[in-house]
mmCIF file with all atom_site columns, C-alpha atoms in Angstrom:
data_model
loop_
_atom_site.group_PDB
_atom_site.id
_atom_site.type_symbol
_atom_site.label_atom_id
_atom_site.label_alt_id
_atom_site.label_comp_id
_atom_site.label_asym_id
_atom_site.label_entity_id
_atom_site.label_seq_id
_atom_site.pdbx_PDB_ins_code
_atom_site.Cartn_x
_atom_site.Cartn_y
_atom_site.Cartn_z
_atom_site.occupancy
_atom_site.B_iso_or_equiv
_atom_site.pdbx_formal_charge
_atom_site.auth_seq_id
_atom_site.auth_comp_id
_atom_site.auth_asym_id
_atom_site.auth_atom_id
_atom_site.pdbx_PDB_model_num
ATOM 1   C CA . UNK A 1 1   ? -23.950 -23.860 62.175 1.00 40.00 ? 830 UNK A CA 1
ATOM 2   C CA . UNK A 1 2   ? -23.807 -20.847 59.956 1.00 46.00 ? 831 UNK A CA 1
ATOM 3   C CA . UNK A 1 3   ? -27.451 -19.223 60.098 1.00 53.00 ? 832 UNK A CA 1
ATOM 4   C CA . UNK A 1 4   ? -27.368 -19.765 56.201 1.00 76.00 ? 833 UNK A CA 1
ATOM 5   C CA . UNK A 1 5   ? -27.247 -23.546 56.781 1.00 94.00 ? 834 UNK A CA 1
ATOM 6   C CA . UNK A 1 6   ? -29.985 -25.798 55.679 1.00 96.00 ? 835 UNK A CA 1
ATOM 7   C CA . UNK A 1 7   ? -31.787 -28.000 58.371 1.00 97.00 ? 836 UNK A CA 1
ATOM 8   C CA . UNK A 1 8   ? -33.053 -31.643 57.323 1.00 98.00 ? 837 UNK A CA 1
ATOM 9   C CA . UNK A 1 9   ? -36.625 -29.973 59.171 1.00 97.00 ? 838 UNK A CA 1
ATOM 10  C CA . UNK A 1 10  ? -36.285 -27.430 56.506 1.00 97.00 ? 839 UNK A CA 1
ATOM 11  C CA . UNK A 1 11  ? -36.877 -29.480 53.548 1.00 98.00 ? 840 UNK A CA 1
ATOM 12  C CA . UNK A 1 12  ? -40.240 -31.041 52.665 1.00 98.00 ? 841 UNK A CA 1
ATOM 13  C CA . UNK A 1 13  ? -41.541 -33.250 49.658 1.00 98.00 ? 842 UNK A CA 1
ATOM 14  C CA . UNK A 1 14  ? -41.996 -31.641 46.631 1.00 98.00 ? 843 UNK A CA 1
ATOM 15  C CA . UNK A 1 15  ? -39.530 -28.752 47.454 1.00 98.00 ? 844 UNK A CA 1
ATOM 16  C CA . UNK A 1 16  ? -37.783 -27.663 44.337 1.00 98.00 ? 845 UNK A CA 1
ATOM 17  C CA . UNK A 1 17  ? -33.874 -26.759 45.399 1.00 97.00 ? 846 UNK A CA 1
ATOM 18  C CA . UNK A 1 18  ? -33.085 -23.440 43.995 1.00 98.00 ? 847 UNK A CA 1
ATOM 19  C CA . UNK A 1 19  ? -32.052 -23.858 40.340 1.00 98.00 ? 848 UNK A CA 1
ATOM 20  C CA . UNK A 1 20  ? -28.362 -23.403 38.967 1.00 98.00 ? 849 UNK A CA 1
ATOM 21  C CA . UNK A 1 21  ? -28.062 -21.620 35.387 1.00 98.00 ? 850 UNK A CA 1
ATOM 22  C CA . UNK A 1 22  ? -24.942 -21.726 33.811 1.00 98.00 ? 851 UNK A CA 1
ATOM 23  C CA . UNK A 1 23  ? -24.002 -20.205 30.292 1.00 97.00 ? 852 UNK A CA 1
ATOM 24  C CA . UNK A 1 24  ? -24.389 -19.382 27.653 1.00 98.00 ? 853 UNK A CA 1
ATOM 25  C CA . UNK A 1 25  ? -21.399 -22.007 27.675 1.00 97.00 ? 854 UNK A CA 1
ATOM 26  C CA . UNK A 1 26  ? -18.439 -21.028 25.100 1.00 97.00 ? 855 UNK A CA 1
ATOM 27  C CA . UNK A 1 27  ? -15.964 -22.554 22.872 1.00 96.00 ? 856 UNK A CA 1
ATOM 28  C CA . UNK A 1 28  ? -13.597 -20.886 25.904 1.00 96.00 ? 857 UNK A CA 1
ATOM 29  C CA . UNK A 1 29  ? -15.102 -23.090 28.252 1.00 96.00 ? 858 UNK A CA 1
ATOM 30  C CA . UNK A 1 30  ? -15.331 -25.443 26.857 1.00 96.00 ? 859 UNK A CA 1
ATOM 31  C CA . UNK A 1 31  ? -11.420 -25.427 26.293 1.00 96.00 ? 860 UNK A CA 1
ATOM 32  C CA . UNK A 1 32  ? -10.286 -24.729 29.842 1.00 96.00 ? 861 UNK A CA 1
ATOM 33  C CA . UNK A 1 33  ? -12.874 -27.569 30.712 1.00 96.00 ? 862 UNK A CA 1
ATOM 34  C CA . UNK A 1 34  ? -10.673 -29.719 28.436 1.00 95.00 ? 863 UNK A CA 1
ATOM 35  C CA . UNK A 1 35  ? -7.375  -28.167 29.741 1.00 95.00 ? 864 UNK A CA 1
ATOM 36  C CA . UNK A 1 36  ? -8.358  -28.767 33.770 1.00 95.00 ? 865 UNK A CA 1
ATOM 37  C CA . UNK A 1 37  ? -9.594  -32.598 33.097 1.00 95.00 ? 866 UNK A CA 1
ATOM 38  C CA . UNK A 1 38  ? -7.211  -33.418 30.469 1.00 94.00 ? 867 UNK A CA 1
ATOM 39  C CA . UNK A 1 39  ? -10.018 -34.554 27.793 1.00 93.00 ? 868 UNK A CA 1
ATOM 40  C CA . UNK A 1 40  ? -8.325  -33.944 24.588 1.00 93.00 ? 869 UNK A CA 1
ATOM 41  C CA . UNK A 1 41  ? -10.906 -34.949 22.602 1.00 95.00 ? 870 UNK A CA 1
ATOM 42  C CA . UNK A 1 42  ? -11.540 -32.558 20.014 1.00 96.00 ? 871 UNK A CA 1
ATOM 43  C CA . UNK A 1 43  ? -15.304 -32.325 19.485 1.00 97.00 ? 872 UNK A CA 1
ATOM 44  C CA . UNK A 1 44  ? -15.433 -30.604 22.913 1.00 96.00 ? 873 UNK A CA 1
ATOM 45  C CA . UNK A 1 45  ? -12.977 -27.679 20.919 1.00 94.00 ? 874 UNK A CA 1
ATOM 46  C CA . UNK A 1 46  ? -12.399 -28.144 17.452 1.00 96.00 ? 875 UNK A CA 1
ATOM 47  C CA . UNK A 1 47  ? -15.519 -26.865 15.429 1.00 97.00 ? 876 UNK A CA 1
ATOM 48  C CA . UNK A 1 48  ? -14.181 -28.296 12.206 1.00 97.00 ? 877 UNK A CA 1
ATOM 49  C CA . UNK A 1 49  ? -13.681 -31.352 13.595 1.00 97.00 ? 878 UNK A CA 1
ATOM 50  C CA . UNK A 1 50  ? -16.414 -31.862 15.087 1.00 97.00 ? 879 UNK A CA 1
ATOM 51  C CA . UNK A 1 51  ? -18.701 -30.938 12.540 1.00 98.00 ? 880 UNK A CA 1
ATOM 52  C CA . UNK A 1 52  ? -17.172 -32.386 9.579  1.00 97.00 ? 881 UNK A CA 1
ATOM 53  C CA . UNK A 1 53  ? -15.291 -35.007 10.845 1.00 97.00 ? 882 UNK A CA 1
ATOM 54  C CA . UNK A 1 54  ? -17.905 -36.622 13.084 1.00 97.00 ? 883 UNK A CA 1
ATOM 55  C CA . UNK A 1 55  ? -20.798 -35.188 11.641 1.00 97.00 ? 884 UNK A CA 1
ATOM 56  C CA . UNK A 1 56  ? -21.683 -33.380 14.999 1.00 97.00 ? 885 UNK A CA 1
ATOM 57  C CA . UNK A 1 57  ? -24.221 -30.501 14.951 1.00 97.00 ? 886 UNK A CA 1
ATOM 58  C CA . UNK A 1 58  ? -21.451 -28.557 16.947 1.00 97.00 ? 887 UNK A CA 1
ATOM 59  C CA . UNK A 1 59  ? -18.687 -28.088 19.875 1.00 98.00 ? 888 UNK A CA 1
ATOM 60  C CA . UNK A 1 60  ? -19.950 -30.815 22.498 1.00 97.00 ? 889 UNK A CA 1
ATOM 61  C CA . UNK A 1 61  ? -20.601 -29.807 26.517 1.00 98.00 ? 890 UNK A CA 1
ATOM 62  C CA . UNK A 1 62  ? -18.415 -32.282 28.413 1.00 97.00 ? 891 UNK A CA 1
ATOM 63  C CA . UNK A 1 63  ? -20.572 -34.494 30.054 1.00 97.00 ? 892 UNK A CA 1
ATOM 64  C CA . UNK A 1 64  ? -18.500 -34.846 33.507 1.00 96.00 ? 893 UNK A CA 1
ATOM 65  C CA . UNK A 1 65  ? -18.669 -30.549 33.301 1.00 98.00 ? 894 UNK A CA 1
ATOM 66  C CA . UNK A 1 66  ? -22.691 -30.980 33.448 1.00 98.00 ? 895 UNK A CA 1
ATOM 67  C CA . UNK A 1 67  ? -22.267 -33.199 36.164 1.00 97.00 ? 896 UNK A CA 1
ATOM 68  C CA . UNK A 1 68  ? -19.895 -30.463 37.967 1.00 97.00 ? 897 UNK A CA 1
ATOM 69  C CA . UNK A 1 69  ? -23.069 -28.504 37.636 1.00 98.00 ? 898 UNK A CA 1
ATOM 70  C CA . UNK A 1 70  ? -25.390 -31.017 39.016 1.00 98.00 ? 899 UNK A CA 1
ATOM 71  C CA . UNK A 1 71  ? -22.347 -31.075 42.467 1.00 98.00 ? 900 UNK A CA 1
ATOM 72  C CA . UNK A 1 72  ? -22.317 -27.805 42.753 1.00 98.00 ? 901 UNK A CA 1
ATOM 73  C CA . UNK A 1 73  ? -26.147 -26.756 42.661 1.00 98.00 ? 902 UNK A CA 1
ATOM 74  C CA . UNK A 1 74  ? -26.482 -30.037 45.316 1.00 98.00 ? 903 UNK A CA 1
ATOM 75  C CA . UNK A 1 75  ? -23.524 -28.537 47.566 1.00 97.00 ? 904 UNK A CA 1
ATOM 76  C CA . UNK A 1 76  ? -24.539 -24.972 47.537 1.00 97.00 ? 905 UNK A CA 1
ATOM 77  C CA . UNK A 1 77  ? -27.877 -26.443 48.517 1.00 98.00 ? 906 UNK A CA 1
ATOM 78  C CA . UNK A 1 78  ? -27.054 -28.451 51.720 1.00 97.00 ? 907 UNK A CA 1
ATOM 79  C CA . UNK A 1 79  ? -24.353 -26.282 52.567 1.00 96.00 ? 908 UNK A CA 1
ATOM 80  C CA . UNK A 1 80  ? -21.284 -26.489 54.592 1.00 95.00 ? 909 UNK A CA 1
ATOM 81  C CA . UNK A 1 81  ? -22.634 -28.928 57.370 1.00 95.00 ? 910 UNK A CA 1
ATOM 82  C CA . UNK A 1 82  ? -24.497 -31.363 54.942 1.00 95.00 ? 911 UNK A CA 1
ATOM 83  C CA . UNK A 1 83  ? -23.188 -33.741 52.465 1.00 95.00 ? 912 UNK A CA 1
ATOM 84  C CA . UNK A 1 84  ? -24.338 -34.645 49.062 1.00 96.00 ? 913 UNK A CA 1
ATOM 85  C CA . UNK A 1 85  ? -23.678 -38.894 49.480 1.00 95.00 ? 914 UNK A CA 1
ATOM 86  C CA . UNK A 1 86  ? -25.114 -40.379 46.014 1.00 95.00 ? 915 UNK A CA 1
ATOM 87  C CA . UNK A 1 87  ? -25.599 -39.168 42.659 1.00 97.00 ? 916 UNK A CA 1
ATOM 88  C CA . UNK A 1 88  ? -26.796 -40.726 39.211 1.00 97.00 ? 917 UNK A CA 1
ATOM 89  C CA . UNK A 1 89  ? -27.341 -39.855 36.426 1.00 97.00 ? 918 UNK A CA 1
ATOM 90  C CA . UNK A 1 90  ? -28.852 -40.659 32.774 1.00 97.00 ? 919 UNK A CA 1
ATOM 91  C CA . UNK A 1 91  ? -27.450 -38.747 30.128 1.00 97.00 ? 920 UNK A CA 1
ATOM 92  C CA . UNK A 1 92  ? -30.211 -38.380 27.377 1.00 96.00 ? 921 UNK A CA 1
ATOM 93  C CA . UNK A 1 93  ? -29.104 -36.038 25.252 1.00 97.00 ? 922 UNK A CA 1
ATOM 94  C CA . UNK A 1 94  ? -26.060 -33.600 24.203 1.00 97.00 ? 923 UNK A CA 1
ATOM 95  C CA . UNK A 1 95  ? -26.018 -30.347 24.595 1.00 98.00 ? 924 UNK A CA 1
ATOM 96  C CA . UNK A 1 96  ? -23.860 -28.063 22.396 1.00 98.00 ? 925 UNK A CA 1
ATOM 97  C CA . UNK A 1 97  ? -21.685 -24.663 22.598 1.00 98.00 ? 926 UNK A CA 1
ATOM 98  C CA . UNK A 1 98  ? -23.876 -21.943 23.103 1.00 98.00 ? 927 UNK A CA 1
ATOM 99  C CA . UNK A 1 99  ? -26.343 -23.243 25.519 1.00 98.00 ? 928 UNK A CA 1
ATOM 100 C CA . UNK A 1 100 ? -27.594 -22.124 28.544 1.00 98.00 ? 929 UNK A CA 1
ATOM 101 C CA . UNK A 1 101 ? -27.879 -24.888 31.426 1.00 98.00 ? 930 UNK A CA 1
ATOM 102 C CA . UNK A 1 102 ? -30.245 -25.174 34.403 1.00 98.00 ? 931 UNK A CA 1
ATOM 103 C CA . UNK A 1 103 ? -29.788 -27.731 36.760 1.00 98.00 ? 932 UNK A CA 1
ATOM 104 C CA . UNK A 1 104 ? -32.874 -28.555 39.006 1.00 98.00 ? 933 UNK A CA 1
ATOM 105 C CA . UNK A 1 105 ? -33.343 -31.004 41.860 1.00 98.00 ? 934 UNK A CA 1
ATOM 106 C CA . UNK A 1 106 ? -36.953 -31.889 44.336 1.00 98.00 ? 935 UNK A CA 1
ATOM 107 C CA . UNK A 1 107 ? -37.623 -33.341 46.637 1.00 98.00 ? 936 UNK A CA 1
ATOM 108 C CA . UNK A 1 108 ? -38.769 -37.185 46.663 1.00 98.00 ? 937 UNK A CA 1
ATOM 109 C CA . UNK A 1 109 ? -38.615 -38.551 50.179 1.00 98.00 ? 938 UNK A CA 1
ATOM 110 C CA . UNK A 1 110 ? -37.062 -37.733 53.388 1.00 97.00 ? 939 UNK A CA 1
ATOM 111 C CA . UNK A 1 111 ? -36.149 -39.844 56.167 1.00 95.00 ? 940 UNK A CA 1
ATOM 112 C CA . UNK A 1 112 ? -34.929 -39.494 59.919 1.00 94.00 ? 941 UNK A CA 1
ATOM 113 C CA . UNK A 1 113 ? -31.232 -41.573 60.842 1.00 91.00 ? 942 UNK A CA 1
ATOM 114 C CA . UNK A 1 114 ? -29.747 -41.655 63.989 1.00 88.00 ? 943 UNK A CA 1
ATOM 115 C CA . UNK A 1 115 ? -27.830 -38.033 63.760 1.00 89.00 ? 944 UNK A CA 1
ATOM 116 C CA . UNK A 1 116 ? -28.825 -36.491 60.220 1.00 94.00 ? 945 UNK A CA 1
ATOM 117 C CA . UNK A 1 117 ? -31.567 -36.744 58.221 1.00 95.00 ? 946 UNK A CA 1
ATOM 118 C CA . UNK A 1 118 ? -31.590 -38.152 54.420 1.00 96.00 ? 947 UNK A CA 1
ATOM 119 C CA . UNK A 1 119 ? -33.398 -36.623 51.618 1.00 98.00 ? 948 UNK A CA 1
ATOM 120 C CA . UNK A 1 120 ? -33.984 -38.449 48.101 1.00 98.00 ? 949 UNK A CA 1
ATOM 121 C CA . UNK A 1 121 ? -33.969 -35.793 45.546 1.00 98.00 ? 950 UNK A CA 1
ATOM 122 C CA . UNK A 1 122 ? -34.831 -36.226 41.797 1.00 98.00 ? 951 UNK A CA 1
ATOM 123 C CA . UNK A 1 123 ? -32.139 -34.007 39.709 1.00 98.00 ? 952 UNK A CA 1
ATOM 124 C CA . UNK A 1 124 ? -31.851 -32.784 35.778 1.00 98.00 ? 953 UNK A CA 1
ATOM 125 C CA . UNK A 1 125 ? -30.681 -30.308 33.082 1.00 98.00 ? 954 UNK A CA 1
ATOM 126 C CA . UNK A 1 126 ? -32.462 -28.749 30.362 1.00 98.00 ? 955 UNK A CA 1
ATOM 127 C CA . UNK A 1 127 ? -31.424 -26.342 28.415 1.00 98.00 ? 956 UNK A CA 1
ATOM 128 C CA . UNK A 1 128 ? -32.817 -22.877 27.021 1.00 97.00 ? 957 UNK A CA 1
ATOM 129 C CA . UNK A 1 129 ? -35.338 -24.687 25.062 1.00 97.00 ? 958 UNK A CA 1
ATOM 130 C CA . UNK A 1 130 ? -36.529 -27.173 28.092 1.00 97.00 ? 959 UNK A CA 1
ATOM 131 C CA . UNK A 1 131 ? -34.433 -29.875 26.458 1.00 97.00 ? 960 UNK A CA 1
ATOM 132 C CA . UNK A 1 132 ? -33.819 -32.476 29.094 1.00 97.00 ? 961 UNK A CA 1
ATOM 133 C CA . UNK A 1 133 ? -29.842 -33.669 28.797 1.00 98.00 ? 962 UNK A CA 1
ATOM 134 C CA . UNK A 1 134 ? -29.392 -35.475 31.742 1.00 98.00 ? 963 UNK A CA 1
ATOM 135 C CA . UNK A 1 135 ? -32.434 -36.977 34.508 1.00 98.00 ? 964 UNK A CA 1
ATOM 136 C CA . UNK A 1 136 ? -31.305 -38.668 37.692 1.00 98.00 ? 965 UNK A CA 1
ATOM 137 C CA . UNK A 1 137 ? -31.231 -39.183 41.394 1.00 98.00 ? 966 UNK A CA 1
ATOM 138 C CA . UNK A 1 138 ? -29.412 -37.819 44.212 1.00 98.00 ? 967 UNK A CA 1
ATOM 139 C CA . UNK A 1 139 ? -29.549 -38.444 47.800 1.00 97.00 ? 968 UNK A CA 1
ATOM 140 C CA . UNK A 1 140 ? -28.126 -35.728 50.651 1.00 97.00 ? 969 UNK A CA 1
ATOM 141 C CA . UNK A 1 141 ? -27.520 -36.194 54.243 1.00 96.00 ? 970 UNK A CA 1
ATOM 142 C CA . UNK A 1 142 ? -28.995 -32.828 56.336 1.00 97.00 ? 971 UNK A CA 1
ATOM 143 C CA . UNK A 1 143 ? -27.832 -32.227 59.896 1.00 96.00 ? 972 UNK A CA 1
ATOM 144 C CA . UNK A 1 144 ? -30.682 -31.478 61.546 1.00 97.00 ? 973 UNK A CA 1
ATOM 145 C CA . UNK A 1 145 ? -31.217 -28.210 63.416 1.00 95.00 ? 974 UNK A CA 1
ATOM 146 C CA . UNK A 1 146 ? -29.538 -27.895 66.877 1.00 94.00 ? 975 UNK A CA 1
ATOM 147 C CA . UNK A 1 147 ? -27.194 -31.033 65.680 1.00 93.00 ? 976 UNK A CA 1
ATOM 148 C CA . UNK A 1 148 ? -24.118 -31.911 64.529 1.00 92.00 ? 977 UNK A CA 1
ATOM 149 C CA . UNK A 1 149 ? -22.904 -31.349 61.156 1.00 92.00 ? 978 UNK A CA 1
ATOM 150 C CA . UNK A 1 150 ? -22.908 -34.460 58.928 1.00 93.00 ? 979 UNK A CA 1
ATOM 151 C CA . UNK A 1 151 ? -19.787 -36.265 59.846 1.00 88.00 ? 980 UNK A CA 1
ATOM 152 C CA . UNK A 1 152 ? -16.768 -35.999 57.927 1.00 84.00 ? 981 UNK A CA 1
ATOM 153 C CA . UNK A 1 153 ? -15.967 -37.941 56.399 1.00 81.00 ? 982 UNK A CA 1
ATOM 154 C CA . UNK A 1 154 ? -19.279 -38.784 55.779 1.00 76.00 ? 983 UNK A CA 1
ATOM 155 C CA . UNK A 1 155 ? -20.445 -42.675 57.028 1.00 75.00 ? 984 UNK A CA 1
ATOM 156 C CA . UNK A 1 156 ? -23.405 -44.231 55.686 1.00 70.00 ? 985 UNK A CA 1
ATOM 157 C CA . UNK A 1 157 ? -23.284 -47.141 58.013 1.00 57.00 ? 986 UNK A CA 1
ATOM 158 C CA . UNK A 1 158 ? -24.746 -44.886 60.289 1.00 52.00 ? 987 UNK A CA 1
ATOM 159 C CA . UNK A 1 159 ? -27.938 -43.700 58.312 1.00 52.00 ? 988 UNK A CA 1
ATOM 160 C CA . UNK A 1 160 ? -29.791 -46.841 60.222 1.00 48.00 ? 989 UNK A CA 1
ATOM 161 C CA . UNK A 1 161 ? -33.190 -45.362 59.958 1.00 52.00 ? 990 UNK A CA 1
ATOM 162 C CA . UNK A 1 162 ? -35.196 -44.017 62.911 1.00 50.00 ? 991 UNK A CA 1
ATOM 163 C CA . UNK A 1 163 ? -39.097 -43.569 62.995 1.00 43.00 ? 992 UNK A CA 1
ATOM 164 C CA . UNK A 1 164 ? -40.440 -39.769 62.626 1.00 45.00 ? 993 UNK A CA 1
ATOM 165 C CA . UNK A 1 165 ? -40.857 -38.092 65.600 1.00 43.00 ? 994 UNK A CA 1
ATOM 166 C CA . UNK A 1 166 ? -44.802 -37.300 66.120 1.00 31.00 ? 995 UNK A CA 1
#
């Protein structure tokens, strides 16, 4: 293991992850966003459109581009040897052109499986104003420390649960 990875005895409940802020998000990425995913729909880069047309207060933030976020904070955070397994997510609100996003996870629960650990993490973005967009769930396999990195690819048959050591 790199001596940057996290180790499932490294994470406790309650931990906040380290937060990922992203933005002020432009009209530019909002394009290339479109351009890489082939979304085409124009109130995510047509300002006229989508104000006048559908009566939008502005250029909309992809939705599946906030949930890139949410990946990448979880990845960065469990780093190379761990795996982010489950994801889900509400989406609440939009958010527009122009805002700033911070995606934030904590910790909920943790529990010990035959070679990793699992940890049940609550997740969300808010903006610049502490607008909530999106509020979900995520759950991350940890190899613990001295172990194996969570196998690849990754097999939740084996996350049989094991009682804590005392």
């Amino acid at each position: 293991m790199t001596a940057h990875q996290l180790c499932f005895e490294d994470v406790a409940i309650g931990d906040e992850i380290p937060e990922l802020v992203r933005g002020p998000l432009t009209s530019v990425h909002l394009m290339r966003w479109s351009a890489a995913t082939e979304n085409w729909h124009r109130i995510h880069y047509d300002f006229p459109f989508a104000v006048e047309h559908d009566k939008l207060p502005g250029l909309l933030i992809h939705g599946d581009l906030k949930l890139q976020f949410v990946f990448k904070c979880l990845m960065d955070w469990v780093g190379d040897n761990g795996w982010v397994w489950k994801v889900s997510a509400q989406f609440r609100d939009v958010n527009l052109a122009g805002e700033t996003l911070t995606i934030c996870a904590r910790v909920l629960e943790r529990e010990r499986a035959k070679d990793f650990g699992i940890v049940n993490l609550s997740i969300g973005i808010r903006n610049e104003d502490g607008d909530e967009s999106i509020r979900g769930s995520a759950v991350v396999a940890l190899p613990y420390r001295g172990g194996p990195a969570v196998p690849y690819p990754f097999q939740p048959a084996e996350t049989a649960k094991v009682a804590e050591e005392a």
